[in-house]
PDB file of C-alpha atoms in Angstrom:
ATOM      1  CA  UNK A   3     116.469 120.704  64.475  1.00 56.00           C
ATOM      2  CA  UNK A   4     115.727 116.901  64.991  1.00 59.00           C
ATOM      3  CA  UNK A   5     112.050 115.442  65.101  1.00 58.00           C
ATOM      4  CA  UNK A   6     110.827 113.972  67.889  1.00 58.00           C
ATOM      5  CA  UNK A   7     110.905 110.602  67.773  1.00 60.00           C
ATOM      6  CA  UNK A   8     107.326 109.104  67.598  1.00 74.00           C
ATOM      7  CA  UNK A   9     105.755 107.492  70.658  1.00 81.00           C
ATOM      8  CA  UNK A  10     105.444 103.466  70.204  1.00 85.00           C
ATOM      9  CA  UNK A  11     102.012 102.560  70.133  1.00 90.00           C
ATOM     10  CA  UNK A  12      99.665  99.456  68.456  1.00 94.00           C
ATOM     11  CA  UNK A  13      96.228  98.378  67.899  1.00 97.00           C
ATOM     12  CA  UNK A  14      94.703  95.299  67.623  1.00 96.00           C
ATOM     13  CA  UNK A  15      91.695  94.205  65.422  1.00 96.00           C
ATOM     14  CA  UNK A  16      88.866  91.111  65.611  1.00 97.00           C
ATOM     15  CA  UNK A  17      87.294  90.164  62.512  1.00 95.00           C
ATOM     16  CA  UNK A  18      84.804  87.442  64.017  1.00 94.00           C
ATOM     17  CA  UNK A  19      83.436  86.942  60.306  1.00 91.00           C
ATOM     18  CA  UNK A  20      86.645  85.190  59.241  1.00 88.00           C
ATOM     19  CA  UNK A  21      87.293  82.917  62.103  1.00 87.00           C
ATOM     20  CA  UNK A  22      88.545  85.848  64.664  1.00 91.00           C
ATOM     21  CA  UNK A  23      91.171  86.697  62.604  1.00 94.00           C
ATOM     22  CA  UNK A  24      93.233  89.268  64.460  1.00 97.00           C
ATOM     23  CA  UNK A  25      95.189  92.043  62.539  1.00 97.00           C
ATOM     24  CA  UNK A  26      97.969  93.896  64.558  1.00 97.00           C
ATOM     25  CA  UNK A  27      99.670  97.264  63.620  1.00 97.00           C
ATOM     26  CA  UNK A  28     102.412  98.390  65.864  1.00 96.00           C
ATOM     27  CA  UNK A  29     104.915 101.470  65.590  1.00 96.00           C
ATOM     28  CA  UNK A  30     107.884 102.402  66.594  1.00 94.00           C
ATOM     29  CA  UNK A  31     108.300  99.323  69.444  1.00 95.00           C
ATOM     30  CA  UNK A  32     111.289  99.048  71.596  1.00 95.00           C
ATOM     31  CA  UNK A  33     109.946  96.576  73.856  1.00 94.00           C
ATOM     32  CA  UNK A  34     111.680  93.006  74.236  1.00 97.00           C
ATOM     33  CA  UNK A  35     109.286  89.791  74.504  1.00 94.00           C
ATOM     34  CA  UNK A  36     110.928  86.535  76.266  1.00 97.00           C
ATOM     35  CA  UNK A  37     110.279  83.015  75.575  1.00 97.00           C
ATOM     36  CA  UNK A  38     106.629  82.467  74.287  1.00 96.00           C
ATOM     37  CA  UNK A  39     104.682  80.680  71.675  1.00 95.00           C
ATOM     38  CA  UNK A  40     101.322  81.847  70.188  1.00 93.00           C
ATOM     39  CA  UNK A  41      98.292  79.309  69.359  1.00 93.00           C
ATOM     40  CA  UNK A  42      97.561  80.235  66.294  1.00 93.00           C
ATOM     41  CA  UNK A  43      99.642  81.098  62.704  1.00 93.00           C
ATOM     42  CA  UNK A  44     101.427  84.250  63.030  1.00 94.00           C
ATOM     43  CA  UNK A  45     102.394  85.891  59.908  1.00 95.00           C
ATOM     44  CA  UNK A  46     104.126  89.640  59.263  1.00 95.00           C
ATOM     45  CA  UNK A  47     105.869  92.189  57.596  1.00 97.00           C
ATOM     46  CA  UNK A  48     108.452  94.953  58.951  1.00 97.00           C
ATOM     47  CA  UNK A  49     107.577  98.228  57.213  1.00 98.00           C
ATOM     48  CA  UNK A  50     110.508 100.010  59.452  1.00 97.00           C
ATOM     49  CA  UNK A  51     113.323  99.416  61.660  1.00 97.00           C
ATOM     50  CA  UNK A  52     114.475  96.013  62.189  1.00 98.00           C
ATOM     51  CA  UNK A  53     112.992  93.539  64.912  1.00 97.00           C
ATOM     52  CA  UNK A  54     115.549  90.723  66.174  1.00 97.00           C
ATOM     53  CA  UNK A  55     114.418  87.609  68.004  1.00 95.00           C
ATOM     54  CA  UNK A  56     115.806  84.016  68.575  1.00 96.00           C
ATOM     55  CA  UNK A  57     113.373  81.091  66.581  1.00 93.00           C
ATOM     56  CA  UNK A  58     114.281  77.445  66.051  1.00 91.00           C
ATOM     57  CA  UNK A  59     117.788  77.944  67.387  1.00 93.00           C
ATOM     58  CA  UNK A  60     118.763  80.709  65.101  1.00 94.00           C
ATOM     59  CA  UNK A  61     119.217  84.950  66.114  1.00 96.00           C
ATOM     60  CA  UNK A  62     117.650  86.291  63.048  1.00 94.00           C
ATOM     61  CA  UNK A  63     116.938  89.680  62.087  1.00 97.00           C
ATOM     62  CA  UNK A  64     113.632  90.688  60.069  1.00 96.00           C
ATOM     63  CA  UNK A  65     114.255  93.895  58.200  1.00 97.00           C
ATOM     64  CA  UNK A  66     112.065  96.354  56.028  1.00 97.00           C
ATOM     65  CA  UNK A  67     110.320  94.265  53.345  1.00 96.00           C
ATOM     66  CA  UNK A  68     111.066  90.675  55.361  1.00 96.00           C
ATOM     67  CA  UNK A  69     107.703  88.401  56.193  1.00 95.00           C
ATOM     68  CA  UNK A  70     107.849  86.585  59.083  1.00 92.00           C
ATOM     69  CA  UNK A  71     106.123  83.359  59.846  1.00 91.00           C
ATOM     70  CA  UNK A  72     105.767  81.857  63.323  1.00 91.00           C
ATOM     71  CA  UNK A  73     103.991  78.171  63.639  1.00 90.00           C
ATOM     72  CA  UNK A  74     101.710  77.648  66.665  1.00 92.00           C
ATOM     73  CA  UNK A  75     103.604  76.485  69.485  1.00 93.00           C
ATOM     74  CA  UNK A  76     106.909  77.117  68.932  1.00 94.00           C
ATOM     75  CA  UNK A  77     108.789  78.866  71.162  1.00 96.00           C
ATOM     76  CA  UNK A  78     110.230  82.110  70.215  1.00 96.00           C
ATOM     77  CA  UNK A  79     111.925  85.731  71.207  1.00 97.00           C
ATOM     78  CA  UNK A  80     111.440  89.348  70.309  1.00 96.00           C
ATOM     79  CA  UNK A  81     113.097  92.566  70.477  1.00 97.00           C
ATOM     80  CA  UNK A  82     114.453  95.774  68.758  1.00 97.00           C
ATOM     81  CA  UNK A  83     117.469  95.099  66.581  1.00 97.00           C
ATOM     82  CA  UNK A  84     117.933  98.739  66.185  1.00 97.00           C
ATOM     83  CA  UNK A  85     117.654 101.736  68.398  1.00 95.00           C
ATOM     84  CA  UNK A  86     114.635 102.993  66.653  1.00 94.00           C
ATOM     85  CA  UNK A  87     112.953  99.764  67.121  1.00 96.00           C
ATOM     86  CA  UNK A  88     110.188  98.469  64.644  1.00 96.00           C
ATOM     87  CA  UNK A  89     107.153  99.394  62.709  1.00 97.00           C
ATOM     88  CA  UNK A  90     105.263  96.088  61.419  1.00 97.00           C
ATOM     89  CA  UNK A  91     101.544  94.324  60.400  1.00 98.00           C
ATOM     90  CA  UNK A  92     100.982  90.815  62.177  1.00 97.00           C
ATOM     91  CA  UNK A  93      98.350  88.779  61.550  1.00 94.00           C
ATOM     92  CA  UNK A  94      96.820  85.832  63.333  1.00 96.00           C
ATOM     93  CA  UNK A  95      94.666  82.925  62.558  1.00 93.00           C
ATOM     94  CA  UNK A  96      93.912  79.735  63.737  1.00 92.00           C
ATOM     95  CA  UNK A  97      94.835  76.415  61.610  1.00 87.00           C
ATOM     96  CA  UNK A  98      91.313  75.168  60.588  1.00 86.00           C
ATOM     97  CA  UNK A  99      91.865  78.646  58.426  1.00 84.00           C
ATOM     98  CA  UNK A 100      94.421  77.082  57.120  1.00 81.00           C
ATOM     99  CA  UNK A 101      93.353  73.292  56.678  1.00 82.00           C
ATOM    100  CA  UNK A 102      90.111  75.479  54.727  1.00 84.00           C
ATOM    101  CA  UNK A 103      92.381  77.248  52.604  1.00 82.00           C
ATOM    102  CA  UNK A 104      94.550  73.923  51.909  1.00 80.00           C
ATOM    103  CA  UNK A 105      91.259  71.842  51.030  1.00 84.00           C
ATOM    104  CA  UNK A 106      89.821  74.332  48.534  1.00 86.00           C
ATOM    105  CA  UNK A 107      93.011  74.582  46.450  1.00 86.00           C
ATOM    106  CA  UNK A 108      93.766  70.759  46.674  1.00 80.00           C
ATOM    107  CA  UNK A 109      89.910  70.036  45.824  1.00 82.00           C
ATOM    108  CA  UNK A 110      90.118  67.317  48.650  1.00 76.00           C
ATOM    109  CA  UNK A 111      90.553  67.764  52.670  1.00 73.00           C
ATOM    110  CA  UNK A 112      94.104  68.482  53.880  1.00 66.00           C
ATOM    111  CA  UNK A 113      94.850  68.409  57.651  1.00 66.00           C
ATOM    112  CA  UNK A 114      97.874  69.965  58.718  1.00 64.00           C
ATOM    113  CA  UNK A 115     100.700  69.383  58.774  1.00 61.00           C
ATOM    114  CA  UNK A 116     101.416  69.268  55.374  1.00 55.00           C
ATOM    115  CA  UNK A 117     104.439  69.805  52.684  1.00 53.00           C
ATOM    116  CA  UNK A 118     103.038  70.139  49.768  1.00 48.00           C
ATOM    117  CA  UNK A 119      99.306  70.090  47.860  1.00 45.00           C
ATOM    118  CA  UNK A 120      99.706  67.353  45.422  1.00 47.00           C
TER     119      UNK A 120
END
């Protein structure tokens, strides 16, 4: 007897202590997003499935294990590359985060963008 498949579903979490960092979880999607950019740095992992979308001129697929980076404002696709859809952790923070992060390990202020530390 085959399992029912399990309803898609995410949640989305606000951590105003460290600069509204937002943490998503989603499950089993199967929807498609069109064209769109986000603000802020977008980084994740599939934990299931495969998600498919079109970024900087390219159809890639992001499989189990994959991390995904999107940079603010740049324009991007999503959707299931598989039947089953996806099952990934996002997270999202704005650049000063970033610049913050850069700064402390350089010992010196870094504003973005920026290729290297030295």
């Amino acid at each position: 007897m085959k399992s029912k498949p399990t309803a898609p579903h995410s949640k989305l979490w606000r951590i105003p202590k460290l600069g509204n960092l937002e943490l998503l979880r989603g499950k089993h999607l199967t929807q498609s997003f069109p064209q769109h950019t986000h603000e802020r740095y977008a980084i994740g992992v599939i934990e299931q499935g495969a998600l498919g979308f079109f970024y900087r001129g390219e159809n890639v697929v992001a499989a189990p294990g994959n991390i995904n980076l999107c940079i603010p404002g740049e324009v991007h696709t999503g959707h299931p590359a598989i039947e089953e859809g996806w099952t990934y952790r996002m997270f999202y923070f704005d650049t000063s985060i970033l610049e913050q992060v850069a700064a402390e390990v350089a010992d010196r202020p870094r504003q973005l963008p920026f290729s290297s530390l030295e």
